[in-house]
XYZ file of C-alpha atoms in Angstrom:
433
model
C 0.000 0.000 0.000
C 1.295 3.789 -0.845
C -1.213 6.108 0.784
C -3.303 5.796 4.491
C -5.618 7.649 5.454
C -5.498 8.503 9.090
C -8.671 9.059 10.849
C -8.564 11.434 13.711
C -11.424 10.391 16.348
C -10.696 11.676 20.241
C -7.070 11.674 19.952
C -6.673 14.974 18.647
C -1.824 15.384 19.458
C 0.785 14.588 17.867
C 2.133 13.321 21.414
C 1.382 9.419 22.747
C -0.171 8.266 19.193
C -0.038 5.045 18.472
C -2.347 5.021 15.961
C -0.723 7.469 14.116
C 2.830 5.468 13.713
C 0.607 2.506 12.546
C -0.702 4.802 9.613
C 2.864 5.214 9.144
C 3.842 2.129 8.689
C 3.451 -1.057 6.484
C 4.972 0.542 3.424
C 2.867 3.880 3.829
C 4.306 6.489 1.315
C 1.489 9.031 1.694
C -0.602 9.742 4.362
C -4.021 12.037 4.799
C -4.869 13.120 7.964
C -8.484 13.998 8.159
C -11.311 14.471 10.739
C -14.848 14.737 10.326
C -16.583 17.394 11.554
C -19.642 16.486 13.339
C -23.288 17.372 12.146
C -24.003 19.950 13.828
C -27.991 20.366 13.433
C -27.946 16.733 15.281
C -29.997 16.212 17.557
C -30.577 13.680 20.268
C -33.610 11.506 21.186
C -34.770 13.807 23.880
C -35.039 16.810 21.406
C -32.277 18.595 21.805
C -28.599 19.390 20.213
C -26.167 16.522 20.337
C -23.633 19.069 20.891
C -23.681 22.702 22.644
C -21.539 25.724 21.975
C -18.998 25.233 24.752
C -17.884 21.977 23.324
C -17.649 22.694 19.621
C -16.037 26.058 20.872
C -12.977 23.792 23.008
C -13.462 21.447 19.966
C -13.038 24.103 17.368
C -9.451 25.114 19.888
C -7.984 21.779 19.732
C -8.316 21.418 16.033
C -6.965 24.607 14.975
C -3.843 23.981 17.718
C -3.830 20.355 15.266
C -3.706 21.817 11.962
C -0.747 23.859 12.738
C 1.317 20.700 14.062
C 0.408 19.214 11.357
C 1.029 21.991 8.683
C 4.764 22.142 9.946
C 5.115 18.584 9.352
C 4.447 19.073 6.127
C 1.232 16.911 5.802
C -2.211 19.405 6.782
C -5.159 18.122 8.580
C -8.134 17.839 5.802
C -11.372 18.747 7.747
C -14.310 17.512 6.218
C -18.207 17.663 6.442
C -21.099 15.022 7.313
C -20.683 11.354 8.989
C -17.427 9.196 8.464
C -20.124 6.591 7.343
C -20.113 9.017 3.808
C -17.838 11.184 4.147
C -14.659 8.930 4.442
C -16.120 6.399 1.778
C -16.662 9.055 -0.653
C -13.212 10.739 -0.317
C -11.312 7.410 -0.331
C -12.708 6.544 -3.757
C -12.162 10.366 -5.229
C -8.266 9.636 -3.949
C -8.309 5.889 -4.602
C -7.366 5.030 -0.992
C -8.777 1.752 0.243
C -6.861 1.731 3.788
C -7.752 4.143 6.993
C -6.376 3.516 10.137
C -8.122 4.930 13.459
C -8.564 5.046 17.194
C -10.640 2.287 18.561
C -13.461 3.561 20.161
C -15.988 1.043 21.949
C -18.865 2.752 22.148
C -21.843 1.782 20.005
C -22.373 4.788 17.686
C -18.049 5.059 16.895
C -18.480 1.277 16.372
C -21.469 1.681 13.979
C -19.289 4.287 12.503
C -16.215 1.833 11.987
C -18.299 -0.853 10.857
C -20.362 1.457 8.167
C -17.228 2.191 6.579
C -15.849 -1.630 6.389
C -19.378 -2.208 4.873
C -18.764 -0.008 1.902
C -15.268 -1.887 1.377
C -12.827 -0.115 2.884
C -9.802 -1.721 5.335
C -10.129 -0.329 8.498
C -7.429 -1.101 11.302
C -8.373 0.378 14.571
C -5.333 1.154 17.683
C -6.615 0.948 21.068
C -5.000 3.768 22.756
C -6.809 6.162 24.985
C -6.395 4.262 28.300
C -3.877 4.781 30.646
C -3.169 0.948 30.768
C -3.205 -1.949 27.817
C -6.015 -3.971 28.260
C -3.597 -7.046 26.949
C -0.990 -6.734 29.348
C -3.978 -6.777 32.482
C -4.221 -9.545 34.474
C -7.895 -10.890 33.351
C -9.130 -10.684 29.943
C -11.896 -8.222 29.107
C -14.721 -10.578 29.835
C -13.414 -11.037 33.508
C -12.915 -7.657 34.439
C -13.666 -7.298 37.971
C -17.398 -6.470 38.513
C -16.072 -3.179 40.492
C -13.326 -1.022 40.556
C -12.105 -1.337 44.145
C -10.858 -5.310 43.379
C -9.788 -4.019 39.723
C -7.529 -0.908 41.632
C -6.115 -3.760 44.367
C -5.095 -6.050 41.640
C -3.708 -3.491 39.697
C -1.676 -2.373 42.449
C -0.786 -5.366 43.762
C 0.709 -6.827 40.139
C 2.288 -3.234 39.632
C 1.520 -3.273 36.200
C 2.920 -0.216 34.720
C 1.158 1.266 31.924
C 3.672 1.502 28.359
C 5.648 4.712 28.291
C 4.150 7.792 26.132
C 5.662 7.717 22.842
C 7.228 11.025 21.375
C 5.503 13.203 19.255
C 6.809 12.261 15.287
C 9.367 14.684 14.096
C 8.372 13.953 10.245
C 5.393 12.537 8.509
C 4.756 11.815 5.138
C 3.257 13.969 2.305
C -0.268 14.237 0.944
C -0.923 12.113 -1.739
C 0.609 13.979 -5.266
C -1.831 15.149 -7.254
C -4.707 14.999 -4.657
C -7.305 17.123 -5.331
C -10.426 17.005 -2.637
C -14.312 17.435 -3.860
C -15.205 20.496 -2.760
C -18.432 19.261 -1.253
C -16.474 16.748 1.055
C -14.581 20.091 2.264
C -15.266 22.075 5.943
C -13.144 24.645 7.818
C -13.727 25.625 11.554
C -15.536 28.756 11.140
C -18.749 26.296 11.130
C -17.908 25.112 14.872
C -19.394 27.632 17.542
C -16.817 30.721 19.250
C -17.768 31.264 22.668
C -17.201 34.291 24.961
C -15.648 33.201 28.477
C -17.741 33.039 31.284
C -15.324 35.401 33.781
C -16.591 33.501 36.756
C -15.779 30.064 35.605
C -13.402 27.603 36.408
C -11.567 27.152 33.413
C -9.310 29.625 33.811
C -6.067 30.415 35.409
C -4.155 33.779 35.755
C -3.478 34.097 32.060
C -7.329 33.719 31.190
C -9.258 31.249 29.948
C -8.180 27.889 29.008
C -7.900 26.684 25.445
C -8.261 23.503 23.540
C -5.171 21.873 21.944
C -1.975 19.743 22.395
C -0.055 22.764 23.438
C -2.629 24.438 25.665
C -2.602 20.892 27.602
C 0.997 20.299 27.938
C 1.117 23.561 29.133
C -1.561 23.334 31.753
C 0.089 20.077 32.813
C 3.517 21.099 33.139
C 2.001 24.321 35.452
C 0.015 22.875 37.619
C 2.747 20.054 38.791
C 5.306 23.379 38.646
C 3.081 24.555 41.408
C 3.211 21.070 43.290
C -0.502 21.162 43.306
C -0.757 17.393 43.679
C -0.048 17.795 47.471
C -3.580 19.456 48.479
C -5.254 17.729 45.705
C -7.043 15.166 47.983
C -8.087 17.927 50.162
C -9.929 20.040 47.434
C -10.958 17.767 45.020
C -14.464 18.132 46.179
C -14.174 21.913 45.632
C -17.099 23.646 43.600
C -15.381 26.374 41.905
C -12.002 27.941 41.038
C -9.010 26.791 39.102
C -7.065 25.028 41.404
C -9.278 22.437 43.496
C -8.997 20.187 40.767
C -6.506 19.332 38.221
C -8.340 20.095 34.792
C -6.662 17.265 33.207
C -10.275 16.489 31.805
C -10.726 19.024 28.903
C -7.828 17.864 27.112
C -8.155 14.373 27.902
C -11.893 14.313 26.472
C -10.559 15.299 22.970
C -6.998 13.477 23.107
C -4.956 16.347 23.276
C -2.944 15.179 26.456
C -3.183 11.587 26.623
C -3.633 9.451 30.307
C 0.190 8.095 29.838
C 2.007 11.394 29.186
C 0.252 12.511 32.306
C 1.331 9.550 34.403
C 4.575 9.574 33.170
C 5.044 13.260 34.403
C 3.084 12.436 37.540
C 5.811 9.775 38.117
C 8.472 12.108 37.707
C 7.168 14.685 39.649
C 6.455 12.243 42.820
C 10.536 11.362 42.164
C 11.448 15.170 42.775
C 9.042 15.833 45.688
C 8.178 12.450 46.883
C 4.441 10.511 46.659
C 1.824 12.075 48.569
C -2.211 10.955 48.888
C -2.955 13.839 47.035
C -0.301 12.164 43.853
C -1.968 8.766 44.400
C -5.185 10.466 44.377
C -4.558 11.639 41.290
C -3.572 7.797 40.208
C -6.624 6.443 41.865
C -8.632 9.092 39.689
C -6.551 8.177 35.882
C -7.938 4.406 37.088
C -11.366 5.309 37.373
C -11.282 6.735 33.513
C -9.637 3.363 32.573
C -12.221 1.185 34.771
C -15.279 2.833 32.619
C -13.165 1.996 29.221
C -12.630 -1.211 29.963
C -16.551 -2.193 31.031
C -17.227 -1.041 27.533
C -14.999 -3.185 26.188
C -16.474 -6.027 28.461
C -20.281 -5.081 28.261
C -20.655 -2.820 24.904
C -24.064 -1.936 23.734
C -25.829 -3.003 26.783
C -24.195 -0.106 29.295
C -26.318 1.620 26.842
C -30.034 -0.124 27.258
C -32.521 1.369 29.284
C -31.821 -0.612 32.336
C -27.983 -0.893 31.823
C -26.564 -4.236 33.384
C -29.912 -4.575 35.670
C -32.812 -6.220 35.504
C -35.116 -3.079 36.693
C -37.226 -1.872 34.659
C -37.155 2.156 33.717
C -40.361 4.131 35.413
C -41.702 6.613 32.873
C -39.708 10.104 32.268
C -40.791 13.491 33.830
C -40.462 15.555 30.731
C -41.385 18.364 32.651
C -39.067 18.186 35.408
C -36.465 17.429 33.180
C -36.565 20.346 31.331
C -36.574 22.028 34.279
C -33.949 20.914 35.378
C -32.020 21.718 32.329
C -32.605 25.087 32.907
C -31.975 25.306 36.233
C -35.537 25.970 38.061
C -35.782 23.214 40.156
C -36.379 25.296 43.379
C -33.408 23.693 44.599
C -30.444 26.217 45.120
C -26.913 24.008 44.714
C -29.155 21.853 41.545
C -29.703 25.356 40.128
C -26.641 26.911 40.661
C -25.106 24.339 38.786
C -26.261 23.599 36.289
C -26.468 27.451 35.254
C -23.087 27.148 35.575
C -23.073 24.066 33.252
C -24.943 26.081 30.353
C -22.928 29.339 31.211
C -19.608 27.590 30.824
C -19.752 23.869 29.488
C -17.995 22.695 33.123
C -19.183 21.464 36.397
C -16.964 20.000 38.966
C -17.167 16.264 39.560
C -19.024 16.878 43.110
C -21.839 18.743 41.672
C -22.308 16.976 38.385
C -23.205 13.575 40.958
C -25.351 15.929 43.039
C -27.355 16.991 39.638
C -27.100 13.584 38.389
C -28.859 11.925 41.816
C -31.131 15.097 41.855
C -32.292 14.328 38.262
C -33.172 10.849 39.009
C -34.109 10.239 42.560
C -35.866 13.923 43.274
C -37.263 14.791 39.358
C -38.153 11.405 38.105
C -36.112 12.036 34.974
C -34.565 8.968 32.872
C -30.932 8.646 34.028
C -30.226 8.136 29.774
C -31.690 11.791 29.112
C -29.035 13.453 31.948
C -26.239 11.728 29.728
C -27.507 13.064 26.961
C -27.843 16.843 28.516
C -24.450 16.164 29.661
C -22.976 15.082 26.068
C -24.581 18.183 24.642
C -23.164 20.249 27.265
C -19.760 19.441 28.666
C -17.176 20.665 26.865
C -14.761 17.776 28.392
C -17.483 15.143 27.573
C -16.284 11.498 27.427
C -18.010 8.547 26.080
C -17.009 6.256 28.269
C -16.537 8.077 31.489
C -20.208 10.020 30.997
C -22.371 6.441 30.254
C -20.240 5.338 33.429
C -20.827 7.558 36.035
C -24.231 8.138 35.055
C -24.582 4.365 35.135
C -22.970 4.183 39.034
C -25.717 7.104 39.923
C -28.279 5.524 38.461
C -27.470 1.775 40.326
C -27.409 0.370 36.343
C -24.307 -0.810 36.027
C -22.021 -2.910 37.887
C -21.731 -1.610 42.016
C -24.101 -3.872 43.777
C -25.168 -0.877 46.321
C -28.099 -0.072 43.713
C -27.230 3.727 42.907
C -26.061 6.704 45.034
C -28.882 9.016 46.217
C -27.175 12.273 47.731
C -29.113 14.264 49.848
C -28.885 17.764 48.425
C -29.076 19.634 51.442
C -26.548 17.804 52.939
C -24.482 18.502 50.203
C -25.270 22.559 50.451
C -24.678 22.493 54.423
C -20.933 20.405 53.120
C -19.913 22.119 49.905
C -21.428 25.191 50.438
C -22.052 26.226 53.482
C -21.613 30.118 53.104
C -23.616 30.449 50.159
C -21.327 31.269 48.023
C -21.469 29.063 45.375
C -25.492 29.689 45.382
C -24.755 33.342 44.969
C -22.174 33.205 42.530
C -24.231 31.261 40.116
C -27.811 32.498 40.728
C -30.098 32.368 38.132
C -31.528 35.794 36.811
C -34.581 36.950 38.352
C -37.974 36.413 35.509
């Protein structure tokens, strides 16, 4: 074979890419990077957009940061419009390419995606690589995962498996097919993503401003906050509901590959071998686990994380479409729900307390279906995961695998807790109608 075309997905850095060398490789003369832009008049089951402003906005960020790696390199990033399911089948026949290599993504629509293109003839080979740890180097297959993640972190530990070192970014790629000329129709640029003002009282920011999408961005971010030793209080603010430093804001870039799980670890390691391991460094471990726990029950349980009843047997009591939508908009009644989740649509961020308190609120308090909250979430976040969203919103819900049936927080235990002085309330009160 002379020319691959590489498929970007949610690995969007030069840095850590495995899937990238393998498009390299195997006699590859020419290479096409390309990533499809997603529909963006989608819309989900419950009515509303698939994705929201803040996330094509961070989205829009990491591509551009992308583009210019790649332009240096010598080989641009071809941004196209519609589905892969078309839009990669019709520009590998206009180019005469018959091989794309991608990230392997095991979630049910990125499967359907993989397996729409295979249909129409094409040879797709897929690199698992957004997990911290190799799923073939762990000591139980995927089918015998452990059914929950305190067991899975023991064994872990007590193995010491070591996840594979980061690989370097590449320092040359090769060129563009000659001659390649791209249907115009097939052809997108960023302007179509949404450009969002920053929200001055959100989280995502630090002293410079507001964050920004991208490889660089992330490295950046990462290489500050461990400059700043922040790892030692981390266990004692990771429950924090606001500000830039209670948590580490590895998510963002995570979500859309830009810093991947191993470059962090390996810098974590390094780090804890200048200033010595801490609870808050393991902390940060423990968390970089949980990510890979919810990846690997996809790989063990697929589709059915995404049924109605997830892994249970219970069936689903109706939806309260009403409730849910107020809840979207924040008028619930309830101050900390509210608060948040104006801060969700102001911003596209919620810390990881408050998006379990909304979560339990939504199902427990509203009546909502736990599926619909994922959904508002995907639309919304701008650090949305696949895997990690269906997960948690699984463990809230008691669908998927914890045997303790769900976790119900009591809201006003959580305000007396988190936010005690009002604060938060205040600082994201809804407008007065």
């Amino acid at each position: 074979m002379s020319t691959s075309l590489f498929w970007f997905r949610s690995d969007l850095r030069l840095h850590d890419q495995a899937a990238l060398r393998a498009a390299c490789t195997g006699g590859t003369r020419h290479l096409l990077p390309v990533f499809c832009l997603p529909p963006l008049d989608a819309v989900t089951a419950w009515g509303f957009a698939r994705m929201g402003p803040a996330r094509q906005a961070w989205l829009a960020a990491a591509l551009g940061e992308l583009a210019q790696q790649l332009e240096r390199l010598g080989c641009p990033l071809l941004l196209c419009a519609g589905p892969p399911s078309t839009t990669l089948p019709a520009l590998a026949s206009a180019l005469g390419i018959d091989r794309i290599v991608c990230e392997q993504i095991a979630a049910p629509q990125e499967q359907a995606e993989v397996a729409a293109l295979r249909a129409a003839g094409l040879d797709v080979h897929e690199v698992w690589q957004s997990s911290l740890l190799d799923p073939a180097a762990l000591p139980w297959p995927a089918a015998g995962l452990p059914a929950t993640f305190t067991p899975f972190r023991q064994a872990l530990e007590h193995a010491a498996i070591v996840p594979p070192a980061p690989l370097a970014a590449p320092a040359s790629l090769p060129p563009w097919p000659p001659g390649a000329v791209i249907p115009a129709h097939l052809r997108a640029d960023l302007a179509a993503l949404a450009s969002v003002t920053g929200d001055p009282r959100s989280s995502l920011q630090d002293s410079a401003g507001h964050y920004t999408g991208g490889e660089r961005a992330g490295l950046a971010h990462l290489a500050r906050y461990l400059a700043r030793e922040l790892p030692q209080t981390y266990k004692q603010t990771r429950n924090g509901l606001s500000g830039a430093d209670f948590s580490s804001k590895w998510s963002p870039w995570l979500a859309t590959g830009a810093l991947s799980a191993r470059r962090i670890l390996a810098e974590l390691r390094q780090y804890e071998a200048r200033h010595g391991a801490s609870d808050g460094s393991y902390w940060l471990w423990f968390e970089l686990l949980w990510r890979d726990y919810f990846r690997l029950l996809h790989l063990q349980y697929g589709s059915a994380l995404y049924r109605a009843r997830g892994l249970g047997q219970q069936p689903l009591g109706p939806h309260n479409g009403e409730g849910f939508a107020r809840w979207c908009a924040g008028r619930t009644g309830e101050g900390l729900v509210d608060a948040a989740m104006s801060e969700l649509a102001a911003t596209g961020y919620l810390s990881n307390r408050l998006r379990q308190v909304v979560a339990s609120y939504l199902i427990y308090e509203v009546g909502g279906d736990w599926r619909a909250g994922a959904a508002w979430f995907e639309a919304q976040l701008l650090d949305y995961d696949v895997y990690s969203n269906q997960g948690n919103w699984l463990y809230i819900a008691g669908r998927g695998t914890d045997p303790r049936g769900g976790r119900r927080f009591n809201v006003g235990k959580q305000t007396a807790d988190h936010d005690g002085d009002g604060a938060y309330r205040q600082r994201w009160a809804a407008p007065q109608s």
